[in-house]
Tab-separated table of C-alpha atoms in Angstrom:
chain	number	residue	atom	x	y	z
A	1	MET	CA	-0.166	27.764	-9.150
A	2	THR	CA	2.045	25.550	-7.228
A	3	ASP	CA	4.428	23.022	-7.246
A	4	ASP	CA	4.218	21.592	-3.843
A	5	ALA	CA	1.396	19.705	-2.079
A	6	TYR	CA	1.463	18.014	1.373
A	7	ILE	CA	-0.427	15.325	3.648
A	8	VAL	CA	-1.335	16.880	6.568
A	9	GLY	CA	-3.538	14.277	8.302
A	10	ILE	CA	-3.484	10.340	8.377
A	11	HIS	CA	-5.828	8.051	10.017
A	12	GLU	CA	-5.327	4.332	10.043
A	13	HIS	CA	-9.049	2.822	12.186
A	14	PRO	CA	-8.368	0.592	15.021
A	15	THR	CA	-10.709	-2.135	14.137
A	16	ARG	CA	-9.439	-5.302	12.766
A	17	LEU	CA	-13.349	-6.886	12.386
A	18	ALA	CA	-16.027	-4.882	12.217
A	19	THR	CA	-18.780	-7.098	13.122
A	20	ASP	CA	-20.884	-3.858	14.092
A	21	ILE	CA	-19.623	-0.988	12.208
A	22	SER	CA	-20.645	-0.388	8.022
A	23	VAL	CA	-18.296	0.072	5.522
A	24	PRO	CA	-19.738	4.134	4.976
A	25	GLN	CA	-18.944	4.054	9.059
A	26	LEU	CA	-15.452	2.900	8.890
A	27	HIS	CA	-14.910	5.595	5.860
A	28	ALA	CA	-16.320	8.208	7.728
A	29	GLU	CA	-14.675	7.520	11.224
A	30	ALA	CA	-11.085	7.236	9.276
A	31	ALA	CA	-11.983	10.860	7.716
A	32	PHE	CA	-12.955	12.608	10.920
A	33	GLY	CA	-9.971	10.665	12.577
A	34	ALA	CA	-7.792	12.244	9.684
A	35	LEU	CA	-9.016	15.920	9.443
A	36	GLU	CA	-8.528	15.657	13.585
A	37	ASP	CA	-5.231	14.652	13.100
A	38	ALA	CA	-4.617	17.943	10.340
A	39	GLY	CA	-6.531	20.280	13.028
A	40	LEU	CA	-8.806	20.836	10.236
A	41	SER	CA	-12.431	20.157	9.851
A	42	MET	CA	-14.806	18.940	7.244
A	43	SER	CA	-16.053	22.333	5.882
A	44	ASP	CA	-12.838	22.569	5.053
A	45	VAL	CA	-12.822	19.516	2.333
A	46	ASP	CA	-13.137	20.542	-0.649
A	47	ALA	CA	-12.124	17.444	-3.351
A	48	TYR	CA	-13.159	13.975	-2.083
A	49	TYR	CA	-11.019	10.178	-3.333
A	50	CYS	CA	-11.980	6.936	-3.127
A	51	ALA	CA	-11.693	3.720	-4.809
A	52	GLY	CA	-14.264	0.469	-5.294
A	53	ASP	CA	-14.271	-0.555	-1.161
A	54	ALA	CA	-16.485	2.539	-1.120
A	55	THR	CA	-20.301	1.718	-1.382
A	56	GLY	CA	-22.525	2.337	-4.287
A	57	LEU	CA	-21.268	4.486	-7.037
A	58	GLY	CA	-18.560	5.856	-5.279
A	59	PRO	CA	-18.041	9.605	-4.025
A	60	LEU	CA	-21.647	10.201	-4.718
A	61	PRO	CA	-23.535	8.103	-1.568
A	62	MET	CA	-20.320	9.109	0.174
A	63	THR	CA	-20.064	12.836	-0.276
A	64	ASN	CA	-23.815	12.346	0.458
A	65	TYR	CA	-22.858	10.478	4.045
A	66	LEU	CA	-20.123	12.741	4.890
A	67	ASN	CA	-22.198	16.091	3.914
A	68	ILE	CA	-19.894	17.324	1.417
A	69	THR	CA	-20.428	19.314	-1.993
A	70	PRO	CA	-16.783	18.737	-2.791
A	71	THR	CA	-15.583	20.600	-6.062
A	72	HIS	CA	-13.632	18.272	-7.700
A	73	PHE	CA	-13.909	14.456	-6.965
A	74	ASP	CA	-11.927	11.280	-8.241
A	75	SER	CA	-13.067	7.544	-8.065
A	76	THR	CA	-9.937	6.118	-9.851
A	77	ASP	CA	-10.183	2.284	-8.784
A	78	VAL	CA	-6.980	0.252	-9.626
A	79	GLY	CA	-6.972	-1.985	-6.615
A	80	GLY	CA	-4.608	-1.420	-3.521
A	81	SER	CA	-2.658	1.376	-5.535
A	82	SER	CA	-5.728	3.399	-5.777
A	83	TYR	CA	-4.846	5.616	-2.953
A	84	LEU	CA	-1.234	6.163	-3.782
A	85	ALA	CA	-2.709	7.093	-6.779
A	86	HIS	CA	-5.307	9.525	-5.283
A	87	VAL	CA	-2.356	11.279	-3.547
A	88	SER	CA	-0.691	11.792	-7.182
A	89	HIS	CA	-3.997	12.984	-8.801
A	90	ALA	CA	-5.144	15.459	-5.473
A	91	ARG	CA	-1.335	16.980	-5.681
A	92	ASP	CA	-1.871	17.823	-9.691
A	93	ALA	CA	-5.503	18.731	-8.652
A	94	ILE	CA	-3.749	21.280	-5.795
A	95	ARG	CA	-1.501	22.439	-8.358
A	96	ALA	CA	-3.694	23.181	-11.275
A	97	GLY	CA	-5.908	25.517	-8.422
A	98	ARG	CA	-9.042	22.516	-8.671
A	99	CYS	CA	-8.883	22.404	-5.007
A	100	ASN	CA	-7.588	22.697	-1.565
A	101	VAL	CA	-8.187	20.288	0.872
A	102	ALA	CA	-8.641	16.840	-0.535
A	103	LEU	CA	-9.764	13.774	1.329
A	104	ILE	CA	-8.872	10.204	0.556
A	105	THR	CA	-11.083	7.192	2.460
A	106	CYS	CA	-10.337	3.693	2.480
A	107	GLY	CA	-12.369	0.999	4.151
A	108	GLY	CA	-13.958	-2.678	3.747
A	109	ARG	CA	-15.771	-5.404	5.700
A	110	PRO	CA	-14.029	-8.733	4.320
A	111	ARG	CA	-13.662	-10.509	7.278
A	112	ALA	CA	-16.976	-9.645	9.032
A	113	SER	CA	-18.470	-10.880	6.107
A	114	LYS	CA	-16.752	-13.278	5.182
A	115	GLU	CA	-16.052	-12.291	1.632
A	116	ALA	CA	-13.016	-14.148	0.033
A	117	VAL	CA	-11.120	-12.032	-2.392
A	118	LYS	CA	-13.055	-12.529	-5.142
A	119	PRO	CA	-11.786	-15.208	-7.595
A	120	VAL	CA	-10.287	-15.013	-11.167
A	121	ASN	CA	-12.105	-17.319	-12.641
A	122	SER	CA	-15.386	-15.955	-11.174
A	123	ALA	CA	-18.288	-16.586	-13.919
A	124	ASP	CA	-19.566	-12.903	-13.306
A	125	MET	CA	-15.913	-11.256	-13.746
A	126	SER	CA	-16.523	-8.276	-16.567
A	127	GLU	CA	-12.411	-8.166	-17.251
A	128	PRO	CA	-12.174	-9.507	-20.924
A	129	ASP	CA	-9.398	-11.930	-20.511
A	130	ALA	CA	-11.512	-13.687	-17.596
A	131	GLN	CA	-12.763	-16.149	-20.576
A	132	PHE	CA	-8.956	-17.422	-21.102
A	133	GLU	CA	-8.635	-17.982	-17.356
A	134	ILE	CA	-11.423	-19.849	-16.371
A	135	PRO	CA	-11.015	-23.152	-18.162
A	136	TYR	CA	-7.740	-23.350	-16.035
A	137	ASN	CA	-9.591	-22.680	-12.760
A	138	THR	CA	-7.030	-20.068	-11.305
A	139	ASN	CA	-7.005	-17.862	-8.474
A	140	VAL	CA	-4.895	-14.752	-6.976
A	141	VAL	CA	-2.527	-16.792	-4.554
A	142	ALA	CA	-1.821	-19.353	-7.891
A	143	PHE	CA	-0.695	-16.687	-9.619
A	144	TYR	CA	1.664	-15.019	-7.214
A	145	ALA	CA	3.042	-18.709	-6.823
A	146	MET	CA	3.982	-19.071	-10.093
A	147	ALA	CA	6.156	-15.906	-10.094
A	148	ALA	CA	7.501	-17.078	-6.932
A	149	ALA	CA	8.406	-20.671	-8.690
A	150	ARG	CA	9.873	-18.543	-11.394
A	151	HIS	CA	12.009	-16.375	-9.268
A	152	MET	CA	13.063	-19.697	-7.452
A	153	HIS	CA	13.922	-21.215	-10.936
A	154	GLU	CA	15.609	-18.383	-12.535
A	155	PHE	CA	17.773	-16.549	-9.727
A	156	GLY	CA	18.117	-19.608	-7.306
A	157	THR	CA	15.747	-17.750	-4.317
A	158	THR	CA	14.803	-19.902	-1.649
A	159	SER	CA	11.705	-20.083	0.355
A	160	GLU	CA	13.565	-19.216	3.563
A	161	GLN	CA	14.718	-15.896	1.817
A	162	LEU	CA	11.133	-15.401	1.093
A	163	ALA	CA	10.020	-16.125	4.469
A	164	TRP	CA	12.885	-13.532	5.867
A	165	ILE	CA	10.321	-10.812	4.374
A	166	LYS	CA	7.759	-12.254	7.281
A	167	VAL	CA	10.007	-12.393	9.474
A	168	ALA	CA	10.795	-8.810	9.632
A	169	ALA	CA	7.190	-8.032	9.257
A	170	SER	CA	6.155	-9.745	12.641
A	171	GLN	CA	9.499	-8.448	13.906
A	172	HIS	CA	7.789	-4.817	13.350
A	173	ALA	CA	4.137	-5.592	14.139
A	174	GLN	CA	4.372	-6.600	17.895
A	175	HIS	CA	4.788	-3.303	18.652
A	176	ASN	CA	1.644	-2.076	17.062
A	177	PRO	CA	-0.869	-2.353	19.518
A	178	HIS	CA	-3.666	-2.921	16.739
A	179	ALA	CA	-1.682	-5.888	14.435
A	180	MET	CA	-3.792	-9.226	13.696
A	181	LEU	CA	-0.251	-11.210	14.016
A	182	ARG	CA	1.659	-9.303	16.887
A	183	LYS	CA	4.182	-12.379	18.048
A	184	PRO	CA	7.002	-12.628	16.130
A	185	VAL	CA	7.722	-15.667	13.982
A	186	THR	CA	11.381	-16.981	12.646
A	187	VAL	CA	12.038	-18.632	9.349
A	188	ASP	CA	11.718	-22.127	10.497
A	189	ASP	CA	7.839	-21.248	11.768
A	190	VAL	CA	7.071	-19.597	7.941
A	191	LEU	CA	8.574	-22.851	6.540
A	192	ALA	CA	6.448	-24.273	9.023
A	193	SER	CA	3.446	-22.988	8.065
A	194	PRO	CA	0.706	-25.106	5.459
A	195	LEU	CA	1.414	-24.919	1.744
A	196	VAL	CA	-1.065	-22.452	0.128
A	197	ALA	CA	0.106	-22.822	-3.530
A	198	SER	CA	3.078	-24.037	-3.848
A	199	PRO	CA	5.808	-22.359	-2.748
A	200	LEU	CA	3.738	-20.273	-1.120
A	201	HIS	CA	3.266	-20.683	2.916
A	202	ARG	CA	0.204	-19.447	4.782
A	203	LEU	CA	2.785	-17.344	6.511
A	204	ASP	CA	3.574	-15.905	2.970
A	205	CYS	CA	0.731	-14.402	2.673
A	206	CYS	CA	-1.114	-11.048	4.065
A	207	VAL	CA	-3.951	-11.409	6.511
A	208	VAL	CA	-7.600	-10.877	5.732
A	209	SER	CA	-8.751	-7.807	7.852
A	210	ASP	CA	-11.660	-5.301	8.161
A	211	GLY	CA	-10.940	-1.452	8.312
A	212	GLY	CA	-10.729	2.059	7.227
A	213	ALA	CA	-8.303	4.719	6.616
A	214	ALA	CA	-8.307	8.042	5.402
A	215	VAL	CA	-5.668	10.779	4.428
A	216	ILE	CA	-5.681	14.346	3.897
A	217	VAL	CA	-3.540	16.381	1.763
A	218	ALA	CA	-3.559	20.215	1.308
A	219	ARG	CA	-2.056	23.219	-0.613
A	220	PRO	CA	1.194	24.648	1.232
A	221	GLU	CA	-0.365	27.854	2.339
A	222	ILE	CA	-2.957	25.485	4.667
A	223	ALA	CA	0.033	22.953	5.458
A	224	LYS	CA	2.317	25.354	6.734
A	225	SER	CA	-0.437	27.272	8.991
A	226	LEU	CA	-1.270	23.921	10.550
A	227	LYS	CA	0.485	22.476	13.636
A	228	ARG	CA	2.269	19.203	12.234
A	229	PRO	CA	5.378	18.102	10.868
A	230	LEU	CA	5.340	19.138	6.693
A	231	VAL	CA	5.302	15.863	4.811
A	232	ARG	CA	5.664	16.762	1.317
A	233	VAL	CA	4.397	15.068	-1.778
A	234	ALA	CA	8.173	15.381	-3.451
A	235	GLY	CA	7.375	12.310	-6.409
A	236	ALA	CA	4.953	10.769	-7.692
A	237	GLY	CA	4.428	7.850	-10.614
A	238	GLU	CA	2.181	5.450	-12.090
A	239	ALA	CA	1.665	2.694	-14.901
A	240	ILE	CA	-0.217	-0.424	-15.879
A	241	LEU	CA	1.445	-3.446	-16.974
A	242	HIS	CA	-0.712	-6.259	-18.579
A	243	MET	CA	0.045	-9.446	-20.651
A	244	GLY	CA	0.456	-7.967	-23.651
A	245	ALA	CA	-1.743	-9.918	-25.778
A	246	GLY	CA	0.339	-13.302	-24.660
A	247	ASP	CA	3.342	-12.097	-23.334
A	248	PRO	CA	3.055	-12.640	-19.331
A	249	ARG	CA	5.973	-10.908	-17.135
A	250	LEU	CA	6.111	-12.847	-14.253
A	251	MET	CA	9.344	-11.754	-13.010
A	252	THR	CA	8.329	-7.727	-13.424
A	253	THR	CA	5.769	-5.592	-11.644
A	254	ALA	CA	4.756	-2.269	-12.897
A	255	THR	CA	6.694	-0.519	-10.571
A	256	SER	CA	9.630	-0.910	-13.012
A	257	VAL	CA	7.462	2.039	-14.545
A	258	SER	CA	6.210	3.622	-11.571
A	259	GLY	CA	9.118	3.702	-9.350
A	260	PRO	CA	11.295	5.391	-11.642
A	261	ARG	CA	9.139	8.101	-12.878
A	262	ALA	CA	8.657	8.903	-8.882
A	263	PHE	CA	12.148	9.167	-8.381
A	264	ALA	CA	12.785	11.145	-11.502
A	265	ASP	CA	9.907	13.598	-10.021
A	266	ALA	CA	11.246	13.343	-6.739
A	267	ARG	CA	14.753	14.226	-8.216
A	268	ARG	CA	16.138	11.370	-6.224
A	269	THR	CA	17.559	7.858	-6.527
A	270	PRO	CA	17.060	4.779	-3.898
A	271	ALA	CA	19.918	5.404	-2.067
A	272	ASP	CA	18.241	8.523	-0.880
A	273	ILE	CA	15.479	6.610	0.293
A	274	LYS	CA	15.897	6.295	4.470
A	275	TYR	CA	12.213	3.985	5.007
A	276	ALA	CA	10.361	1.816	2.585
A	277	SER	CA	5.993	1.188	2.433
A	278	ILE	CA	5.946	-1.755	0.237
A	279	TYR	CA	2.803	-3.288	-0.906
A	280	ASP	CA	2.966	-6.813	1.074
A	281	SER	CA	-0.174	-8.654	-0.247
A	282	PHE	CA	2.593	-11.756	-0.275
A	283	THR	CA	6.117	-12.122	0.783
A	284	ILE	CA	7.019	-12.169	-2.789
A	285	THR	CA	5.119	-9.295	-4.129
A	286	VAL	CA	7.808	-7.619	-1.687
A	287	LEU	CA	10.881	-8.771	-3.311
A	288	LEU	CA	9.868	-8.396	-6.730
A	289	GLN	CA	8.879	-4.345	-6.164
A	290	LEU	CA	12.271	-3.859	-4.223
A	291	GLU	CA	14.289	-5.069	-7.415
A	292	ASP	CA	12.001	-3.169	-9.410
A	293	LEU	CA	12.331	-0.153	-7.547
A	294	GLY	CA	15.951	-0.244	-7.516
A	295	PHE	CA	16.872	-1.270	-4.151
A	296	CYS	CA	18.647	-4.287	-5.241
A	297	LYS	CA	19.489	-5.776	-9.019
A	298	LYS	CA	16.838	-8.323	-10.968
A	299	GLY	CA	17.218	-11.510	-9.221
A	300	GLU	CA	19.263	-10.474	-6.260
A	301	GLY	CA	16.113	-10.001	-4.118
A	302	GLY	CA	16.418	-12.995	-2.153
A	303	ARG	CA	19.955	-12.256	-0.905
A	304	PHE	CA	18.958	-8.582	-0.253
A	305	VAL	CA	15.959	-9.341	1.904
A	306	ALA	CA	17.790	-12.468	3.793
A	307	ASP	CA	19.593	-11.841	7.424
A	308	GLY	CA	17.020	-9.769	8.818
A	309	ASN	CA	18.136	-6.333	6.138
A	310	LEU	CA	14.309	-5.453	6.598
A	311	ILE	CA	14.590	-4.999	9.917
A	312	SER	CA	14.145	-1.296	11.364
A	313	GLY	CA	17.287	-1.065	13.387
A	314	VAL	CA	19.039	-3.817	12.080
A	315	GLY	CA	19.113	-3.875	8.175
A	316	SER	CA	19.907	-1.018	5.772
A	317	LEU	CA	16.057	-0.710	4.365
A	318	PRO	CA	13.843	-0.971	6.954
A	319	PHE	CA	10.112	-1.491	5.692
A	320	ASN	CA	6.841	-1.914	7.058
A	321	THR	CA	7.230	-0.893	10.512
A	322	ASP	CA	3.800	-1.228	11.534
A	323	GLY	CA	3.772	-4.848	10.654
A	324	GLY	CA	2.405	-4.452	6.851
A	325	GLY	CA	-0.446	-6.397	5.161
A	326	LEU	CA	1.410	-9.609	6.258
A	327	CYS	CA	1.195	-8.810	9.741
A	328	ASN	CA	-0.845	-5.668	10.741
A	329	ASN	CA	-3.860	-4.981	8.237
A	330	HIS	CA	-4.731	-5.640	4.766
A	331	MET	CA	-8.055	-3.842	5.204
A	332	ALA	CA	-10.999	-4.386	2.326
A	333	ASN	CA	-7.982	-6.602	0.300
A	334	ARG	CA	-6.476	-2.956	-0.138
A	335	GLY	CA	-3.788	-2.484	1.592
A	336	GLY	CA	-1.843	0.718	-0.128
A	337	ILE	CA	-3.522	3.591	1.709
A	338	THR	CA	-1.919	1.876	5.076
A	339	LYS	CA	1.574	1.998	3.142
A	340	ILE	CA	1.190	6.081	2.927
A	341	ILE	CA	0.422	6.402	6.703
A	342	GLU	CA	3.091	4.581	8.002
A	343	ALA	CA	5.150	6.334	5.637
A	344	VAL	CA	4.105	9.834	6.833
A	345	ARG	CA	4.526	8.393	10.263
A	346	GLN	CA	8.154	7.919	9.859
A	347	VAL	CA	8.822	11.130	7.709
A	348	ARG	CA	7.045	12.694	10.743
A	349	GLY	CA	9.133	11.171	13.910
A	350	GLU	CA	5.995	9.368	14.894
A	351	ALA	CA	6.259	5.676	14.427
A	352	HIS	CA	6.855	3.519	17.519
A	353	GLU	CA	10.075	4.101	19.525
A	354	ALA	CA	11.299	0.542	18.789
A	355	VAL	CA	10.984	0.974	14.757
A	356	GLN	CA	11.303	4.547	14.524
A	357	VAL	CA	14.340	5.110	11.471
A	358	LYS	CA	16.597	7.796	12.970
A	359	ASN	CA	16.833	10.783	10.799
A	360	CYS	CA	14.304	9.790	8.333
A	361	ASP	CA	13.278	12.514	6.100
A	362	ILE	CA	12.789	10.601	3.346
A	363	ALA	CA	10.284	7.564	2.695
A	364	LEU	CA	8.682	5.865	-0.249
A	365	ALA	CA	5.459	4.362	-0.439
A	366	ASN	CA	4.404	1.814	-3.388
A	367	GLY	CA	1.421	0.391	-3.823
A	368	ILE	CA	0.259	-2.688	-6.000
A	369	GLY	CA	-3.214	-2.841	-7.568
A	370	ALA	CA	-4.708	-6.508	-8.656
A	371	ILE	CA	-2.547	-9.575	-9.949
A	372	ILE	CA	1.300	-9.626	-10.748
A	373	GLY	CA	1.944	-11.869	-13.691
A	374	SER	CA	-1.184	-10.742	-15.123
A	375	ARG	CA	-2.572	-7.634	-15.406
A	376	HIS	CA	-1.818	-4.931	-12.699
A	377	ALA	CA	-1.188	-0.830	-11.691
A	378	ALA	CA	1.343	0.139	-9.595
A	379	SER	CA	1.799	3.517	-7.581
A	380	THR	CA	4.872	5.204	-6.106
A	381	LEU	CA	5.039	8.118	-3.606
A	382	ILE	CA	8.030	9.659	-2.297
A	383	LEU	CA	7.588	11.747	0.917
A	384	GLU	CA	9.938	13.929	2.125
A	385	ARG	CA	10.008	16.349	5.865
A	386	GLU	CA	10.572	20.375	5.458
């Protein structure tokens, strides 16, 4: 039994519009890209992880498509936080001796197929709370707008402060040739974009993109035999937060639980983090996670993100140096796996030279799945370079 597991391979599919690529193909091409990055082959894989973005019954059709027969598999689906949870689960499986090399894949085509995010009030939703939400005709953006409005009411947060999160993401995206939105924007640009759900503007929202990505997690003996920088999964935490039978918490995310668990697991604190990959479905999503992770106190997120504090080379906490979901890629309406990938790039020292954080030996990745202010999950990873 071992205490460690390492991320040895990563790949982000370059497409953002997959008009002629199927969902299984996106998963497969990302898988082979990650295996090539690691210096491994599909025959080395003995564990497979995927979520609801995979077709059909998850692992069953995909293992057939990939022609693998894993001894261990996992189809945990908690939205955009699924893949960070998969890394945590793969680490636990490796520790328990259940597998040696775990493959995690993600992929989807919401942009090519023009599939919008499923409305919260869809009549076919099986979630038990849906019957109470349908009469109010709500949707995903509205929930996040309520969180933003409440934060502004309680703490004096401004639209200008939220806009700085988009500005930071755009400053990084200009160096990413695959990013959907590469043009840097200003605070005024964000505020001038149309309101989608007050107080959130269009540029407060993430992109909708096709794509695929994969991550390989391996046991220490294998990781140390490969010619790649060693990126150890030093800490992990997961949590679910819901309305507690009528107790909505608009100002708190499940990250308030998963984050401390990950820090305790890694024996680290927020002060140790050199780079942060933060789930950014909306600008308010980022602000709430920064507070819940302890990078600033509750209510101080607006001041923390202002004036470029999240920009690499400028601020104290560089974030989402690939452009994030706000500018780069929010594949399959699930951006969590890209948070792992960019954190690994930073810890390896392989991010774009214009945004690479100096001496980045420890990074955090955090994912949110489903809807804050309602029911959602969070997964947090602490990654360290050896």
